[in-house]
Short mmCIF file of C-alpha atoms in Angstrom, two decimals:
data_model
loop_
_atom_site.label_atom_id
_atom_site.label_comp_id
_atom_site.label_asym_id
_atom_site.label_seq_id
_atom_site.Cartn_x
_atom_site.Cartn_y
_atom_site.Cartn_z
CA MET A 963 -50.02 -71.23 142.99
CA LYS A 964 -49.91 -69.40 139.81
CA ALA A 965 -53.10 -67.41 140.50
CA LYS A 966 -51.26 -66.38 143.42
CA TRP A 967 -48.24 -65.36 141.90
CA LEU A 968 -50.60 -63.65 138.69
CA ALA A 969 -52.63 -61.37 141.91
CA ALA A 970 -49.03 -60.69 143.40
CA LEU A 971 -47.56 -59.33 139.99
CA LEU A 972 -51.22 -57.53 139.52
CA LEU A 973 -50.82 -55.51 142.66
CA GLY A 974 -47.43 -54.69 142.06
CA THR A 975 -48.07 -52.99 139.22
CA LEU A 976 -50.58 -50.99 140.32
CA GLY A 977 -48.70 -50.08 142.82
CA THR A 978 -45.94 -48.98 140.71
CA THR A 979 -48.51 -46.90 138.26
CA SER A 980 -49.48 -44.98 141.38
CA TRP A 981 -46.40 -43.97 142.97
CA GLY A 982 -44.52 -43.03 139.25
CA GLN A 983 -47.76 -40.40 139.21
CA ASN A 984 -46.23 -36.51 140.01
CA PRO A 985 -46.97 -35.68 143.79
CA SER A 986 -49.07 -33.08 144.55
CA PRO A 987 -45.64 -30.68 146.01
CA PRO A 988 -45.55 -29.76 149.81
CA THR A 989 -46.77 -25.86 151.17
CA VAL A 990 -44.76 -23.96 153.36
CA GLN A 991 -47.52 -24.47 156.21
CA SER A 992 -46.69 -27.93 155.87
CA ILE A 993 -43.23 -28.00 156.17
CA VAL A 994 -43.42 -25.38 159.34
CA THR A 995 -46.13 -27.96 160.72
CA ALA A 996 -44.01 -31.02 160.04
CA THR A 997 -41.41 -29.59 161.29
CA PRO A 998 -41.71 -27.88 165.01
CA ASN A 999 -38.15 -26.42 165.55
CA LEU A 1000 -38.86 -23.19 163.18
CA PRO A 1001 -40.65 -20.05 164.47
CA PRO A 1002 -44.06 -19.62 162.38
CA LEU A 1003 -43.64 -17.37 159.50
CA GLY A 1004 -44.55 -13.43 160.02
CA PRO A 1005 -45.74 -11.55 157.07
CA VAL A 1006 -43.55 -10.92 154.08
CA PRO A 1007 -41.80 -7.50 154.07
CA THR A 1008 -42.75 -5.28 151.02
CA PRO A 1009 -39.75 -2.35 149.04
CA ASN A 1010 -39.55 0.51 150.85
CA ALA A 1011 -41.86 0.04 154.19
CA ASP A 1012 -39.20 1.93 156.15
CA ALA A 1013 -40.69 5.28 155.42
CA ASN A 1014 -37.12 6.58 156.35
CA LEU A 1015 -35.47 5.00 153.58
CA LEU A 1016 -35.05 7.11 150.87
CA PRO A 1017 -35.38 5.05 147.16
CA PRO A 1018 -33.01 4.77 144.76
CA GLY A 1019 -32.04 7.47 142.01
CA PRO A 1020 -30.50 11.00 141.75
CA SER A 1021 -30.75 13.29 144.85
CA ALA A 1022 -33.38 15.68 144.92
CA TYR A 1023 -30.12 18.41 144.37
CA VAL A 1024 -28.75 16.78 141.28
CA ILE A 1025 -32.68 16.43 139.60
CA GLY A 1026 -33.08 20.50 141.04
CA ASP A 1027 -35.72 19.76 143.76
CA LYS A 1028 -35.28 23.01 145.36
CA GLU A 1029 -38.37 22.01 147.81
CA LYS A 1030 -36.43 19.40 149.60
CA CYS A 1031 -33.14 21.37 149.65
CA CYS A 1032 -33.54 23.42 152.72
CA ASN A 1033 -32.60 22.16 156.01
CA VAL A 1034 -32.21 18.35 154.68
CA TRP A 1035 -29.06 16.82 156.08
CA GLY A 1036 -27.45 13.37 155.01
CA VAL A 1037 -28.01 13.87 151.29
CA ASP A 1038 -25.31 14.53 148.78
CA PRO A 1039 -25.16 18.04 148.06
CA GLU A 1040 -26.17 19.63 144.97
CA ILE A 1041 -24.43 20.33 142.00
CA GLY A 1042 -25.88 23.89 140.89
CA THR A 1043 -25.36 26.42 137.33
CA GLU A 1044 -25.25 29.88 136.63
CA LEU A 1045 -24.73 31.90 134.24
CA TYR A 1046 -23.80 35.71 133.90
CA PHE A 1047 -22.87 38.89 132.11
CA ARG A 1048 -20.59 41.68 132.96
CA PRO A 1049 -20.15 44.58 131.22
CA GLY A 1050 -16.75 46.55 132.91
CA ILE A 1051 -14.19 49.33 132.36
CA SER A 1052 -10.45 48.56 132.12
CA LEU A 1053 -7.88 50.67 133.61
CA PRO A 1054 -4.09 50.23 132.67
CA PHE A 1055 -1.40 50.82 135.02
CA GLY A 1056 1.85 49.87 135.64
CA GLY A 1057 5.63 50.84 133.86
CA GLN A 1058 4.51 47.71 130.89
CA ARG A 1059 5.80 49.43 127.99
CA LEU A 1060 2.21 49.05 125.77
CA GLY A 1061 0.20 48.68 129.69
CA ARG A 1062 1.43 52.56 129.46
CA ASN A 1063 0.50 53.06 126.23
CA LEU A 1064 -3.33 52.39 126.76
CA SER A 1065 -5.79 54.46 128.43
CA THR A 1066 -9.15 54.06 130.42
CA GLY A 1067 -11.15 51.22 127.75
CA TYR A 1068 -14.31 48.71 128.34
CA ILE A 1069 -15.56 45.37 128.48
CA PHE A 1070 -17.70 42.41 128.09
CA GLN A 1071 -17.78 39.19 129.78
CA LEU A 1072 -19.91 36.20 129.40
CA GLY A 1073 -19.83 33.23 131.25
CA ALA A 1074 -20.87 30.05 133.39
CA HIS A 1075 -20.24 28.65 136.60
CA THR A 1076 -20.61 25.31 138.28
CA LEU A 1077 -20.94 25.37 142.03
CA PHE A 1078 -20.34 22.21 143.89
CA TYR A 1079 -22.19 23.27 147.75
CA ASP A 1080 -20.82 22.16 150.90
CA MET A 1081 -23.43 21.18 153.96
CA PRO A 1082 -25.66 23.35 155.19
CA HIS A 1083 -25.48 24.82 151.70
CA THR A 1084 -24.38 28.44 153.24
CA SER A 1085 -20.23 27.59 150.75
CA ALA A 1086 -19.55 26.67 147.79
CA TRP A 1087 -16.61 25.72 145.51
CA VAL A 1088 -16.96 26.89 141.87
CA VAL A 1089 -15.95 26.76 138.62
CA ASP A 1090 -15.65 29.17 136.21
CA THR A 1091 -15.35 28.87 132.20
CA SER A 1092 -16.10 32.08 130.49
CA VAL A 1093 -14.88 34.18 127.09
CA SER A 1094 -13.63 37.88 127.42
CA THR A 1095 -12.75 40.80 125.09
CA PHE A 1096 -10.87 44.38 126.07
CA HIS A 1097 -10.33 47.74 124.21
CA ASN A 1098 -7.90 49.96 125.19
CA GLY A 1099 -7.16 53.52 123.01
CA GLY A 1100 -4.50 54.69 123.13
CA VAL A 1101 -3.21 58.00 125.02
CA PRO A 1102 -2.39 61.37 124.10
CA ILE A 1103 0.15 62.08 121.51
CA ALA A 1104 2.29 63.47 124.85
CA ASP A 1105 1.79 60.69 126.18
CA ARG A 1106 2.86 58.39 123.45
CA ASN A 1107 6.20 56.04 123.88
CA VAL A 1108 7.85 55.09 120.31
CA PHE A 1109 8.41 51.62 119.74
CA LEU A 1110 10.87 50.12 116.81
CA LEU A 1111 10.06 47.49 114.52
CA ASP A 1112 11.67 45.27 112.59
CA ILE A 1113 9.49 44.36 109.94
CA ASN A 1114 8.62 43.71 106.25
CA LEU A 1115 7.35 46.77 104.07
CA PRO A 1116 6.57 47.43 100.43
CA ASN A 1117 9.27 50.00 99.33
CA ALA A 1118 7.62 52.41 96.88
CA ALA A 1119 11.08 53.17 95.16
CA ALA A 1120 11.88 49.94 94.16
CA GLY A 1121 8.25 49.41 92.58
CA GLY A 1122 6.02 48.27 95.72
CA ALA A 1123 8.60 45.21 96.17
CA VAL A 1124 8.74 44.33 99.63
CA GLN A 1125 11.96 45.09 101.86
CA PHE A 1126 12.87 44.48 105.93
CA PHE A 1127 13.34 47.29 107.39
CA ASN A 1128 15.37 48.01 110.47
CA ASP A 1129 14.04 50.43 113.21
CA VAL A 1130 10.88 51.45 112.11
CA PRO A 1131 9.09 53.97 114.60
CA ALA A 1132 5.62 53.33 115.75
CA THR A 1133 2.94 54.83 118.21
CA ILE A 1134 0.51 52.89 119.83
CA HIS A 1135 -3.63 53.49 118.59
CA SER A 1136 -5.58 51.06 120.59
CA ALA A 1137 -5.44 47.26 121.58
CA ASP A 1138 -7.94 44.52 121.42
CA ARG A 1139 -7.96 41.07 123.39
CA THR A 1140 -10.69 38.33 123.37
CA PHE A 1141 -9.90 35.56 126.10
CA PHE A 1142 -10.56 32.17 127.20
CA ASN A 1143 -10.72 32.39 130.70
CA LEU A 1144 -10.55 29.15 133.24
CA GLY A 1145 -11.22 29.57 137.29
CA VAL A 1146 -11.34 28.17 140.40
CA GLY A 1147 -12.78 30.47 143.31
CA ARG A 1148 -15.10 30.33 147.02
CA ASP A 1149 -18.50 31.44 147.94
CA TRP A 1150 -20.34 31.97 150.72
CA TRP A 1151 -23.80 33.14 151.16
CA LEU A 1152 -23.84 34.95 154.33
CA TRP A 1153 -28.23 34.96 155.11
CA GLY A 1154 -28.72 31.22 155.52
CA GLU A 1155 -28.67 28.76 152.84
CA ALA A 1156 -28.36 29.08 148.99
CA ASN A 1157 -31.25 28.03 147.80
CA CYS A 1158 -34.04 28.79 150.56
CA PRO A 1159 -37.47 30.53 149.29
CA GLY A 1160 -36.00 34.65 149.70
CA GLY A 1161 -33.37 36.78 149.44
CA ASN A 1162 -29.68 36.86 149.91
CA PHE A 1163 -26.27 37.97 149.62
CA ARG A 1164 -23.06 35.95 148.56
CA VAL A 1165 -19.12 37.31 147.88
CA GLY A 1166 -16.82 35.17 147.28
CA ALA A 1167 -13.49 35.55 145.23
CA ASP A 1168 -11.51 33.12 142.56
CA GLY A 1169 -8.52 32.96 140.52
CA GLY A 1170 -7.74 31.79 136.86
CA ALA A 1171 -5.84 32.17 133.46
CA ARG A 1172 -6.65 33.41 130.25
CA TYR A 1173 -5.36 32.50 126.94
CA GLY A 1174 -6.14 34.27 123.87
CA TRP A 1175 -5.79 36.88 120.70
CA MET A 1176 -4.66 40.77 120.56
CA THR A 1177 -4.12 42.72 117.95
CA THR A 1178 -2.72 46.71 118.43
CA GLY A 1179 -3.44 49.15 116.55
CA ILE A 1180 -0.55 51.01 114.91
CA ASN A 1181 -0.48 54.51 114.05
CA GLU A 1182 2.26 54.61 111.36
CA LEU A 1183 1.44 51.40 110.16
CA ARG A 1184 -0.77 47.68 109.88
CA HIS A 1185 -1.82 46.79 112.86
CA ARG A 1186 0.15 43.44 114.79
CA GLY A 1187 -1.66 40.39 115.93
CA ASP A 1188 -0.23 37.76 118.44
CA VAL A 1189 -1.09 34.86 121.05
CA VAL A 1190 -1.20 36.39 124.72
CA GLY A 1191 -1.78 34.62 127.71
CA GLY A 1192 -2.60 36.11 131.51
CA LEU A 1193 -3.27 35.91 135.16
CA TYR A 1194 -5.99 37.55 137.02
CA LEU A 1195 -7.05 37.44 140.29
CA GLY A 1196 -10.85 39.12 141.57
CA GLY A 1197 -13.70 39.28 143.81
CA HIS A 1198 -17.33 39.90 143.89
CA ALA A 1199 -20.66 40.61 145.70
CA LEU A 1200 -23.81 39.14 144.56
CA SER A 1201 -27.65 40.57 145.93
CA GLU A 1202 -29.71 37.07 144.86
CA ILE A 1203 -33.43 37.25 144.56
CA PRO A 1204 -35.55 34.11 143.78
CA TRP A 1205 -37.18 34.48 140.16
CA GLY A 1206 -40.19 32.56 140.66
CA ASP A 1207 -39.98 28.83 139.35
CA LYS A 1208 -37.06 30.31 137.05
CA GLY A 1209 -34.20 30.52 139.31
CA ILE A 1210 -32.20 33.31 141.30
CA PHE A 1211 -31.47 36.58 139.68
CA GLN A 1212 -28.06 37.97 140.44
CA VAL A 1213 -27.13 41.49 140.54
CA GLY A 1214 -23.66 42.99 141.80
CA PHE A 1215 -20.44 44.50 141.59
CA ARG A 1216 -16.46 42.79 140.62
CA THR A 1217 -13.36 43.91 141.09
CA GLU A 1218 -9.98 42.08 139.35
CA TYR A 1219 -6.30 42.62 139.07
CA SER A 1220 -4.97 40.90 135.87
CA TYR A 1221 -2.21 41.10 133.94
CA THR A 1222 -1.40 39.77 130.31
CA TRP A 1223 1.83 38.73 128.90
CA SER A 1224 3.16 39.70 125.55
CA ASP A 1225 5.58 40.87 123.12
CA ILE A 1226 3.64 41.49 119.99
CA MET A 1227 5.61 45.16 119.65
CA GLN A 1228 9.51 43.01 120.11
CA THR A 1229 9.91 43.79 123.30
CA GLN A 1230 8.22 43.47 126.49
CA SER A 1231 4.47 44.28 126.09
CA ASP A 1232 3.06 43.56 129.36
CA ILE A 1233 -0.08 45.26 130.53
CA GLN A 1234 -0.95 45.32 134.08
CA GLU A 1235 -4.53 46.55 134.58
CA PHE A 1236 -7.49 47.33 137.52
CA ASN A 1237 -10.75 45.68 136.37
CA LEU A 1238 -14.03 46.48 137.36
CA TYR A 1239 -17.08 44.63 136.48
CA LEU A 1240 -21.13 45.36 136.75
CA THR A 1241 -22.56 41.53 137.09
CA PHE A 1242 -25.76 40.39 136.15
CA GLY A 1243 -26.76 36.49 136.10
CA LEU A 1244 -29.13 33.96 136.67
CA ARG A 1245 -29.09 30.64 138.42
CA TYR A 1246 -31.37 27.41 137.83
#
């Protein structure tokens, strides 16, 4: 009897030891075979197997891949950049006292455009930032107006002490203005998409504000300086010529009306002018 109990105990111990070992994991195929209701396994799809799907990342227009920019639909439009230089002439006119005391002058402007294209890249909104400097000489003596200024001057009769004087006569010798300009405009390409091979022709219009510093040269006294501000409205036309892989070279002209507010002569000292520019630029 004891022998039978010992044999049963030994068999139980061996069975427990064998079941305690880690069994081999089942395979996917064995599960499918054991479960007849599951469909058979097909090939596992790989990433980007569909050639029509674009890989993640910036579009060709952001990274500047111009070869992919023509006749492509369904992608984000490009954000473009261009630099320009404009020499020009200033033509003051109107009845403002300072404006009518100035003759034709010159302008230099240096700036950058940020272009937000529309599909299909034949038009764009343009943000313009630039700096510009204007210089105008005075009109001939016979045409000058006399300004009466209330200023402090050294009095030789009082030993050079500075004294306050009323109604000191002054005439304009010149006026110089330096501005920071910020504007928004709209441009259109007339011969197809903006970044396609070959030349193109472009027209546009824009407007904005300017803020800066003006200095007037006075024949009888020292020069005067003051902060000034103004508005402008203009239009342009540009011929665009591809320049290898460096970008698109631009040459054209611009017309502009501008108005500058000032009281630098202690009275209305506004300047109204019509400006003409040549434009040289590079878009990349």
